[in-house]
Amino acid sequence: MASFWYTKYVERGSYLSGDTRVWSVGNTYGQPGTMQMGPTYLIHRGAAGNELSSNLVGTGTMGDVVEMLGLLYPDGSVNILRSINGGATVAGGLSAANAPAAAWFDRTFVFNFISGANVGTMAVSRHKAGPLTFNGITRDTIAKARAA
């Protein structure tokens, strides 16, 4: 299902580890029906025979307030947007399309995931997720997702 995934948090080092995720749906990286945001500001979706990612250049620093918006489109493509400390929004670029799996690999939702353990690398202040378009509003910008 086309959806948006908005997370606002205080950066406490999630970008320091190659295996850190801001959030994760499913618990096995790359499996069809999994989706993760992080570590170095990317969104990743496992898809049968094709890994899809949208990556942002650069990272924040400790103490930054980060807003990230992951977008899953009807064709299965993903994109990520980020704003640091209320600054301009930067987009990662739309991935290739690949139809989403019929079901999530594992119905698990985890914040602050690192190698299977929660280690306190971030301070989430807000998370919202839902249909990409609802009541005629497509939540494809950080401002629209924040207002949802």
Tab-separated table of N, CA and C in Angstrom:
chain	number	residue	atom	x	y	z
A	1	MET	N	0.835	-1.175	0.000
A	1	MET	CA	0.000	0.000	0.000
A	1	MET	C	0.884	1.244	0.000
A	2	ALA	N	0.568	2.184	-0.841
A	2	ALA	CA	1.297	3.448	-0.870
A	2	ALA	C	1.179	4.112	0.495
A	3	SER	N	2.309	4.566	1.035
A	3	SER	CA	2.282	5.091	2.399
A	3	SER	C	3.389	6.112	2.625
A	4	PHE	N	3.222	6.870	3.730
A	4	PHE	CA	4.260	7.788	4.174
A	4	PHE	C	4.700	7.355	5.562
A	5	TRP	N	5.966	7.622	5.884
A	5	TRP	CA	6.567	7.254	7.164
A	5	TRP	C	7.410	8.441	7.623
A	6	TYR	N	6.883	9.218	8.553
A	6	TYR	CA	7.541	10.439	9.027
A	6	TYR	C	8.103	10.199	10.419
A	7	THR	N	9.356	10.571	10.617
A	7	THR	CA	9.978	10.459	11.931
A	7	THR	C	10.776	11.720	12.217
A	8	LYS	N	10.560	12.259	13.416
A	8	LYS	CA	11.328	13.413	13.890
A	8	LYS	C	12.075	12.967	15.141
A	9	TYR	N	13.368	13.248	15.166
A	9	TYR	CA	14.153	12.802	16.308
A	9	TYR	C	15.386	13.680	16.496
A	10	VAL	N	15.983	13.557	17.657
A	10	VAL	CA	17.246	14.225	17.943
A	10	VAL	C	18.351	13.236	17.614
A	11	GLU	N	19.245	13.651	16.740
A	11	GLU	CA	20.337	12.777	16.325
A	11	GLU	C	21.298	12.545	17.484
A	12	ARG	N	21.485	11.269	17.789
A	12	ARG	CA	22.396	10.897	18.867
A	12	ARG	C	23.391	9.854	18.391
A	13	GLY	N	23.598	9.783	17.081
A	13	GLY	CA	24.629	8.884	16.576
A	13	GLY	C	24.122	7.758	15.702
A	14	SER	N	22.853	7.802	15.269
A	14	SER	CA	22.333	6.700	14.453
A	14	SER	C	23.113	6.549	13.156
A	15	TYR	N	23.734	7.626	12.700
A	15	TYR	CA	24.490	7.596	11.454
A	15	TYR	C	25.888	7.002	11.631
A	16	LEU	N	26.289	6.702	12.850
A	16	LEU	CA	27.644	6.225	13.108
A	16	LEU	C	27.823	4.747	12.814
A	17	SER	N	26.732	4.004	12.745
A	17	SER	CA	26.830	2.562	12.546
A	17	SER	C	26.196	2.177	11.224
A	18	GLY	N	26.825	1.294	10.511
A	18	GLY	CA	26.276	0.811	9.248
A	18	GLY	C	25.086	-0.096	9.417
A	19	ASP	N	24.769	-0.505	10.633
A	19	ASP	CA	23.657	-1.421	10.842
A	19	ASP	C	22.576	-0.809	11.726
A	20	THR	N	22.528	0.498	11.807
A	20	THR	CA	21.517	1.175	12.611
A	20	THR	C	20.341	1.552	11.727
A	21	ARG	N	19.138	1.402	12.246
A	21	ARG	CA	17.963	1.837	11.521
A	21	ARG	C	17.148	2.759	12.419
A	22	VAL	N	16.659	3.845	11.860
A	22	VAL	CA	15.770	4.726	12.604
A	22	VAL	C	14.508	3.962	12.953
A	23	TRP	N	13.978	3.223	11.977
A	23	TRP	CA	12.861	2.312	12.212
A	23	TRP	C	12.951	1.180	11.204
A	24	SER	N	12.255	0.118	11.518
A	24	SER	CA	12.267	-1.051	10.646
A	24	SER	C	10.915	-1.747	10.725
A	25	VAL	N	10.402	-2.134	9.571
A	25	VAL	CA	9.218	-2.990	9.496
A	25	VAL	C	9.734	-4.318	8.981
A	26	GLY	N	9.519	-5.378	9.735
A	26	GLY	CA	10.165	-6.642	9.430
A	26	GLY	C	11.536	-6.624	10.085
A	27	ASN	N	12.130	-7.780	10.248
A	27	ASN	CA	13.395	-7.797	10.986
A	27	ASN	C	14.545	-8.440	10.224
A	28	THR	N	14.369	-8.733	8.960
A	28	THR	CA	15.435	-9.346	8.183
A	28	THR	C	15.726	-8.476	6.982
A	29	TYR	N	16.851	-7.797	7.005
A	29	TYR	CA	17.221	-6.836	5.961
A	29	TYR	C	17.173	-7.497	4.588
A	30	GLY	N	16.490	-6.835	3.668
A	30	GLY	CA	16.483	-7.286	2.291
A	30	GLY	C	15.427	-8.311	1.932
A	31	GLN	N	14.733	-8.860	2.906
A	31	GLN	CA	13.694	-9.834	2.586
A	31	GLN	C	12.500	-9.133	1.956
A	32	PRO	N	11.810	-9.799	1.016
A	32	PRO	CA	10.602	-9.184	0.454
A	32	PRO	C	9.639	-8.792	1.573
A	33	GLY	N	9.108	-7.581	1.478
A	33	GLY	CA	8.152	-7.133	2.480
A	33	GLY	C	8.782	-6.500	3.691
A	34	THR	N	10.078	-6.171	3.656
A	34	THR	CA	10.688	-5.415	4.752
A	34	THR	C	10.932	-3.991	4.286
A	35	MET	N	10.995	-3.075	5.228
A	35	MET	CA	11.269	-1.692	4.896
A	35	MET	C	11.997	-1.060	6.067
A	36	GLN	N	13.073	-0.329	5.799
A	36	GLN	CA	13.845	0.310	6.856
A	36	GLN	C	14.210	1.732	6.470
A	37	MET	N	14.373	2.582	7.490
A	37	MET	CA	14.899	3.927	7.286
A	37	MET	C	16.140	4.058	8.155
A	38	GLY	N	17.263	4.443	7.578
A	38	GLY	CA	18.522	4.596	8.282
A	38	GLY	C	19.558	3.751	7.577
A	39	PRO	N	20.788	3.690	7.926
A	39	PRO	CA	21.444	4.429	8.976
A	39	PRO	C	21.961	5.774	8.483
A	40	THR	N	22.523	5.787	7.293
A	40	THR	CA	23.097	7.035	6.799
A	40	THR	C	22.069	7.758	5.951
A	41	TYR	N	20.879	7.874	6.489
A	41	TYR	CA	19.776	8.593	5.863
A	41	TYR	C	19.428	7.987	4.512
A	42	LEU	N	18.826	6.831	4.574
A	42	LEU	CA	18.317	6.155	3.391
A	42	LEU	C	17.026	5.458	3.754
A	43	ILE	N	16.253	5.126	2.733
A	43	ILE	CA	15.106	4.244	2.927
A	43	ILE	C	15.346	3.048	2.025
A	44	HIS	N	15.070	1.888	2.556
A	44	HIS	CA	15.346	0.638	1.856
A	44	HIS	C	14.090	-0.227	1.906
A	45	ARG	N	13.785	-0.873	0.791
A	45	ARG	CA	12.670	-1.823	0.775
A	45	ARG	C	13.136	-3.097	0.112
A	46	GLY	N	12.973	-4.194	0.824
A	46	GLY	CA	13.252	-5.499	0.239
A	46	GLY	C	12.140	-5.835	-0.738
A	47	ALA	N	12.526	-6.341	-1.881
A	47	ALA	CA	11.560	-6.726	-2.909
A	47	ALA	C	12.081	-7.984	-3.576
A	48	ALA	N	11.194	-8.891	-3.894
A	48	ALA	CA	11.610	-10.160	-4.476
A	48	ALA	C	12.546	-9.936	-5.660
A	49	GLY	N	13.807	-10.329	-5.489
A	49	GLY	CA	14.781	-10.234	-6.560
A	49	GLY	C	15.326	-8.854	-6.838
A	50	ASN	N	14.954	-7.859	-6.025
A	50	ASN	CA	15.414	-6.506	-6.314
A	50	ASN	C	15.360	-5.671	-5.039
A	51	GLU	N	16.515	-5.226	-4.568
A	51	GLU	CA	16.565	-4.343	-3.412
A	51	GLU	C	16.378	-2.903	-3.882
A	52	LEU	N	15.505	-2.171	-3.234
A	52	LEU	CA	15.218	-0.792	-3.628
A	52	LEU	C	15.667	0.154	-2.523
A	53	SER	N	16.357	1.221	-2.897
A	53	SER	CA	16.810	2.206	-1.915
A	53	SER	C	16.771	3.607	-2.504
A	54	SER	N	16.579	4.559	-1.623
A	54	SER	CA	16.749	5.966	-1.938
A	54	SER	C	17.702	6.504	-0.885
A	55	ASN	N	18.803	7.097	-1.306
A	55	ASN	CA	19.864	7.516	-0.397
A	55	ASN	C	20.073	9.021	-0.433
A	56	LEU	N	20.336	9.582	0.739
A	56	LEU	CA	20.676	10.995	0.850
A	56	LEU	C	22.174	11.154	1.037
A	57	VAL	N	22.724	12.221	0.516
A	57	VAL	CA	24.135	12.517	0.692
A	57	VAL	C	24.316	13.249	2.015
A	58	GLY	N	25.336	12.881	2.756
A	58	GLY	CA	25.662	13.573	3.993
A	58	GLY	C	24.845	13.094	5.178
A	59	THR	N	25.301	13.465	6.359
A	59	THR	CA	24.614	13.114	7.590
A	59	THR	C	24.546	14.342	8.485
A	60	GLY	N	23.816	14.217	9.560
A	60	GLY	CA	23.756	15.284	10.545
A	60	GLY	C	24.881	15.129	11.547
A	61	THR	N	24.788	15.878	12.620
A	61	THR	CA	25.749	15.758	13.709
A	61	THR	C	24.980	15.569	15.007
A	62	MET	N	25.673	15.165	16.022
A	62	MET	CA	25.050	14.930	17.315
A	62	MET	C	24.274	16.165	17.749
A	63	GLY	N	23.038	15.967	18.197
A	63	GLY	CA	22.200	17.048	18.686
A	63	GLY	C	21.301	17.691	17.646
A	64	ASP	N	21.507	17.371	16.368
A	64	ASP	CA	20.627	17.907	15.329
A	64	ASP	C	19.206	17.371	15.493
A	65	VAL	N	18.222	18.206	15.166
A	65	VAL	CA	16.839	17.752	15.084
A	65	VAL	C	16.598	17.357	13.626
A	66	VAL	N	16.322	16.090	13.419
A	66	VAL	CA	16.188	15.534	12.077
A	66	VAL	C	14.734	15.152	11.833
A	67	GLU	N	14.215	15.557	10.687
A	67	GLU	CA	12.911	15.098	10.234
A	67	GLU	C	13.143	14.319	8.951
A	68	MET	N	12.696	13.083	8.929
A	68	MET	CA	12.833	12.267	7.733
A	68	MET	C	11.463	11.758	7.315
A	69	LEU	N	11.264	11.717	6.020
A	69	LEU	CA	10.013	11.244	5.450
A	69	LEU	C	10.326	10.172	4.421
A	70	GLY	N	9.886	8.966	4.699
A	70	GLY	CA	10.007	7.871	3.745
A	70	GLY	C	8.700	7.741	2.987
A	71	LEU	N	8.793	7.566	1.683
A	71	LEU	CA	7.610	7.448	0.836
A	71	LEU	C	7.640	6.126	0.087
A	72	LEU	N	6.549	5.396	0.163
A	72	LEU	CA	6.365	4.163	-0.602
A	72	LEU	C	5.227	4.429	-1.580
A	73	TYR	N	5.536	4.365	-2.866
A	73	TYR	CA	4.568	4.692	-3.912
A	73	TYR	C	3.824	3.444	-4.388
A	74	PRO	N	2.683	3.623	-5.073
A	74	PRO	CA	1.883	2.473	-5.520
A	74	PRO	C	2.658	1.476	-6.388
A	75	ASP	N	3.648	1.949	-7.136
A	75	ASP	CA	4.416	1.038	-7.997
A	75	ASP	C	5.539	0.332	-7.241
A	76	GLY	N	5.648	0.589	-5.929
A	76	GLY	CA	6.658	-0.060	-5.101
A	76	GLY	C	7.948	0.715	-4.963
A	77	SER	N	8.099	1.816	-5.686
A	77	SER	CA	9.310	2.627	-5.561
A	77	SER	C	9.301	3.368	-4.227
A	78	VAL	N	10.494	3.786	-3.796
A	78	VAL	CA	10.633	4.500	-2.536
A	78	VAL	C	11.435	5.780	-2.746
A	79	ASN	N	11.221	6.737	-1.842
A	79	ASN	CA	11.996	7.970	-1.840
A	79	ASN	C	12.128	8.418	-0.391
A	80	ILE	N	13.161	9.189	-0.103
A	80	ILE	CA	13.362	9.713	1.239
A	80	ILE	C	13.610	11.207	1.155
A	81	LEU	N	13.056	11.935	2.119
A	81	LEU	CA	13.276	13.370	2.245
A	81	LEU	C	13.765	13.638	3.657
A	82	ARG	N	14.606	14.669	3.802
A	82	ARG	CA	15.168	14.979	5.113
A	82	ARG	C	15.285	16.480	5.287
A	83	SER	N	15.033	16.929	6.517
A	83	SER	CA	15.300	18.299	6.922
A	83	SER	C	16.058	18.233	8.241
A	84	ILE	N	17.119	19.012	8.352
A	84	ILE	CA	17.903	19.052	9.585
A	84	ILE	C	17.775	20.444	10.200
A	85	ASN	N	17.380	20.472	11.464
A	85	ASN	CA	17.227	21.726	12.220
A	85	ASN	C	16.316	22.723	11.513
A	86	GLY	N	15.251	22.217	10.890
A	86	GLY	CA	14.278	23.072	10.226
A	86	GLY	C	14.741	23.657	8.911
A	87	GLY	N	15.861	23.179	8.404
A	87	GLY	CA	16.403	23.696	7.154
A	87	GLY	C	15.671	23.165	5.938
A	88	ALA	N	16.237	23.448	4.792
A	88	ALA	CA	15.636	23.048	3.522
A	88	ALA	C	15.512	21.530	3.430
A	89	THR	N	14.489	21.090	2.742
A	89	THR	CA	14.277	19.664	2.514
A	89	THR	C	15.170	19.191	1.381
A	90	VAL	N	15.813	18.053	1.611
A	90	VAL	CA	16.667	17.416	0.621
A	90	VAL	C	16.056	16.063	0.296
A	91	ALA	N	16.001	15.707	-0.982
A	91	ALA	CA	15.428	14.418	-1.404
A	91	ALA	C	16.531	13.487	-1.856
A	92	GLY	N	16.308	12.201	-1.629
A	92	GLY	CA	17.291	11.197	-1.991
A	92	GLY	C	17.207	10.737	-3.424
A	93	GLY	N	16.060	10.881	-4.037
A	93	GLY	CA	15.877	10.407	-5.400
A	93	GLY	C	15.027	9.160	-5.433
A	94	LEU	N	14.145	9.106	-6.378
A	94	LEU	CA	13.201	8.002	-6.506
A	94	LEU	C	13.918	6.733	-6.950
A	95	SER	N	13.623	5.623	-6.265
A	95	SER	CA	14.196	4.329	-6.644
A	95	SER	C	13.468	3.781	-7.871
A	96	ALA	N	13.944	2.676	-8.342
A	96	ALA	CA	13.230	1.958	-9.395
A	96	ALA	C	11.915	1.428	-8.841
A	97	ALA	N	11.012	1.065	-9.724
A	97	ALA	CA	9.735	0.477	-9.317
A	97	ALA	C	9.880	-1.033	-9.203
A	98	ASN	N	9.126	-1.617	-8.290
A	98	ASN	CA	9.030	-3.070	-8.143
A	98	ASN	C	7.829	-3.322	-7.251
A	99	ALA	N	6.883	-4.086	-7.728
A	99	ALA	CA	5.631	-4.295	-6.993
A	99	ALA	C	5.912	-4.781	-5.570
A	100	PRO	N	5.244	-4.183	-4.579
A	100	PRO	CA	5.420	-4.626	-3.197
A	100	PRO	C	4.952	-6.061	-3.003
A	101	ALA	N	5.540	-6.722	-2.016
A	101	ALA	CA	5.110	-8.066	-1.651
A	101	ALA	C	3.672	-8.015	-1.146
A	102	ALA	N	2.979	-9.118	-1.264
A	102	ALA	CA	1.582	-9.180	-0.824
A	102	ALA	C	1.457	-8.995	0.683
A	103	ALA	N	2.478	-9.391	1.434
A	103	ALA	CA	2.436	-9.271	2.890
A	103	ALA	C	3.831	-8.916	3.392
A	104	TRP	N	3.897	-8.268	4.569
A	104	TRP	CA	5.191	-7.993	5.182
A	104	TRP	C	5.852	-9.301	5.539
A	105	PHE	N	7.178	-9.339	5.483
A	105	PHE	CA	7.936	-10.537	5.816
A	105	PHE	C	7.695	-10.940	7.263
A	106	ASP	N	7.742	-9.972	8.144
A	106	ASP	CA	7.509	-10.213	9.568
A	106	ASP	C	6.776	-8.988	10.085
A	107	ARG	N	5.678	-9.173	10.769
A	107	ARG	CA	4.886	-8.039	11.233
A	107	ARG	C	5.482	-7.456	12.512
A	108	THR	N	6.664	-6.888	12.369
A	108	THR	CA	7.392	-6.299	13.485
A	108	THR	C	7.716	-4.857	13.137
A	109	PHE	N	7.457	-3.949	14.052
A	109	PHE	CA	7.840	-2.559	13.869
A	109	PHE	C	8.786	-2.201	15.007
A	110	VAL	N	9.970	-1.711	14.661
A	110	VAL	CA	10.987	-1.432	15.667
A	110	VAL	C	11.574	-0.047	15.438
A	111	PHE	N	11.708	0.733	16.506
A	111	PHE	CA	12.476	1.973	16.469
A	111	PHE	C	13.890	1.674	16.930
A	112	ASN	N	14.852	2.465	16.449
A	112	ASN	CA	16.190	2.448	17.020
A	112	ASN	C	16.809	1.056	16.963
A	113	PHE	N	16.733	0.439	15.828
A	113	PHE	CA	17.179	-0.935	15.647
A	113	PHE	C	18.660	-0.954	15.286
A	114	ILE	N	19.438	-1.722	16.028
A	114	ILE	CA	20.842	-1.922	15.664
A	114	ILE	C	21.216	-3.362	15.981
A	115	SER	N	21.491	-4.123	14.958
A	115	SER	CA	21.893	-5.526	15.102
A	115	SER	C	20.981	-6.292	16.058
A	116	GLY	N	19.698	-6.032	15.989
A	116	GLY	CA	18.734	-6.776	16.791
A	116	GLY	C	18.540	-6.269	18.204
A	117	ALA	N	19.212	-5.185	18.595
A	117	ALA	CA	19.083	-4.689	19.971
A	117	ALA	C	18.754	-3.200	19.949
A	118	ASN	N	18.003	-2.762	20.935
A	118	ASN	CA	17.730	-1.337	21.086
A	118	ASN	C	18.812	-0.743	21.973
A	119	VAL	N	19.560	0.221	21.437
A	119	VAL	CA	20.719	0.699	22.172
A	119	VAL	C	20.676	2.188	22.497
A	120	GLY	N	19.567	2.871	22.238
A	120	GLY	CA	19.440	4.267	22.632
A	120	GLY	C	20.230	5.243	21.780
A	121	THR	N	20.344	4.980	20.479
A	121	THR	CA	21.121	5.881	19.634
A	121	THR	C	20.309	7.051	19.127
A	122	MET	N	19.027	7.138	19.465
A	122	MET	CA	18.230	8.267	18.991
A	122	MET	C	17.129	8.582	19.989
A	123	ALA	N	16.620	9.789	19.894
A	123	ALA	CA	15.554	10.234	20.780
A	123	ALA	C	14.377	10.652	19.905
A	124	VAL	N	13.450	9.729	19.685
A	124	VAL	CA	12.299	9.989	18.817
A	124	VAL	C	11.334	10.915	19.529
A	125	SER	N	10.932	11.976	18.853
A	125	SER	CA	9.922	12.851	19.439
A	125	SER	C	8.582	12.703	18.735
A	126	ARG	N	8.597	12.198	17.487
A	126	ARG	CA	7.332	12.032	16.769
A	126	ARG	C	7.516	11.022	15.644
A	127	HIS	N	6.515	10.178	15.470
A	127	HIS	CA	6.491	9.272	14.321
A	127	HIS	C	5.053	9.178	13.836
A	128	LYS	N	4.886	9.292	12.531
A	128	LYS	CA	3.563	9.163	11.917
A	128	LYS	C	3.711	8.308	10.678
A	129	ALA	N	2.735	7.477	10.447
A	129	ALA	CA	2.714	6.665	9.237
A	129	ALA	C	1.260	6.481	8.834
A	130	GLY	N	1.036	6.359	7.532
A	130	GLY	CA	-0.327	6.160	7.064
A	130	GLY	C	-0.375	6.096	5.556
A	131	PRO	N	-1.581	6.066	5.006
A	131	PRO	CA	-1.717	6.032	3.550
A	131	PRO	C	-1.103	7.283	2.928
A	132	LEU	N	-0.456	7.120	1.802
A	132	LEU	CA	0.180	8.248	1.132
A	132	LEU	C	-0.844	9.336	0.800
A	133	THR	N	-2.001	8.915	0.317
A	133	THR	CA	-3.075	9.872	0.016
A	133	THR	C	-4.294	9.520	0.849
A	134	PHE	N	-4.821	10.514	1.561
A	134	PHE	CA	-5.999	10.325	2.407
A	134	PHE	C	-6.774	11.628	2.420
A	135	ASN	N	-8.089	11.557	2.250
A	135	ASN	CA	-8.950	12.743	2.200
A	135	ASN	C	-8.458	13.764	1.179
A	136	GLY	N	-7.956	13.263	0.062
A	136	GLY	CA	-7.522	14.145	-1.011
A	136	GLY	C	-6.169	14.807	-0.809
A	137	ILE	N	-5.473	14.493	0.294
A	137	ILE	CA	-4.158	15.079	0.563
A	137	ILE	C	-3.094	14.009	0.391
A	138	THR	N	-2.121	14.282	-0.474
A	138	THR	CA	-0.980	13.387	-0.641
A	138	THR	C	0.143	13.909	0.236
A	139	ARG	N	0.563	13.107	1.187
A	139	ARG	CA	1.579	13.519	2.160
A	139	ARG	C	2.975	13.215	1.619
A	140	ASP	N	3.369	13.991	0.621
A	140	ASP	CA	4.639	13.757	-0.054
A	140	ASP	C	5.680	14.837	0.256
A	141	THR	N	5.408	15.664	1.262
A	141	THR	CA	6.388	16.645	1.734
A	141	THR	C	6.457	16.532	3.253
A	142	ILE	N	7.563	16.983	3.804
A	142	ILE	CA	7.713	16.936	5.262
A	142	ILE	C	6.632	17.777	5.932
A	143	ALA	N	6.311	18.931	5.388
A	143	ALA	CA	5.276	19.794	5.981
A	143	ALA	C	3.907	19.095	5.994
A	144	LYS	N	3.551	18.444	4.904
A	144	LYS	CA	2.259	17.741	4.855
A	144	LYS	C	2.236	16.553	5.812
A	145	ALA	N	3.340	15.841	5.922
A	145	ALA	CA	3.395	14.704	6.843
A	145	ALA	C	3.351	15.178	8.293
A	146	ARG	N	4.028	16.254	8.584
A	146	ARG	CA	4.044	16.823	9.933
A	146	ARG	C	2.637	17.233	10.339
A	147	ALA	N	1.864	17.758	9.398
A	147	ALA	CA	0.515	18.241	9.687
A	147	ALA	C	-0.526	17.137	9.708
A	148	ALA	N	-0.161	15.938	9.313
A	148	ALA	CA	-1.145	14.828	9.225
A	148	ALA	C	-1.729	14.484	10.574
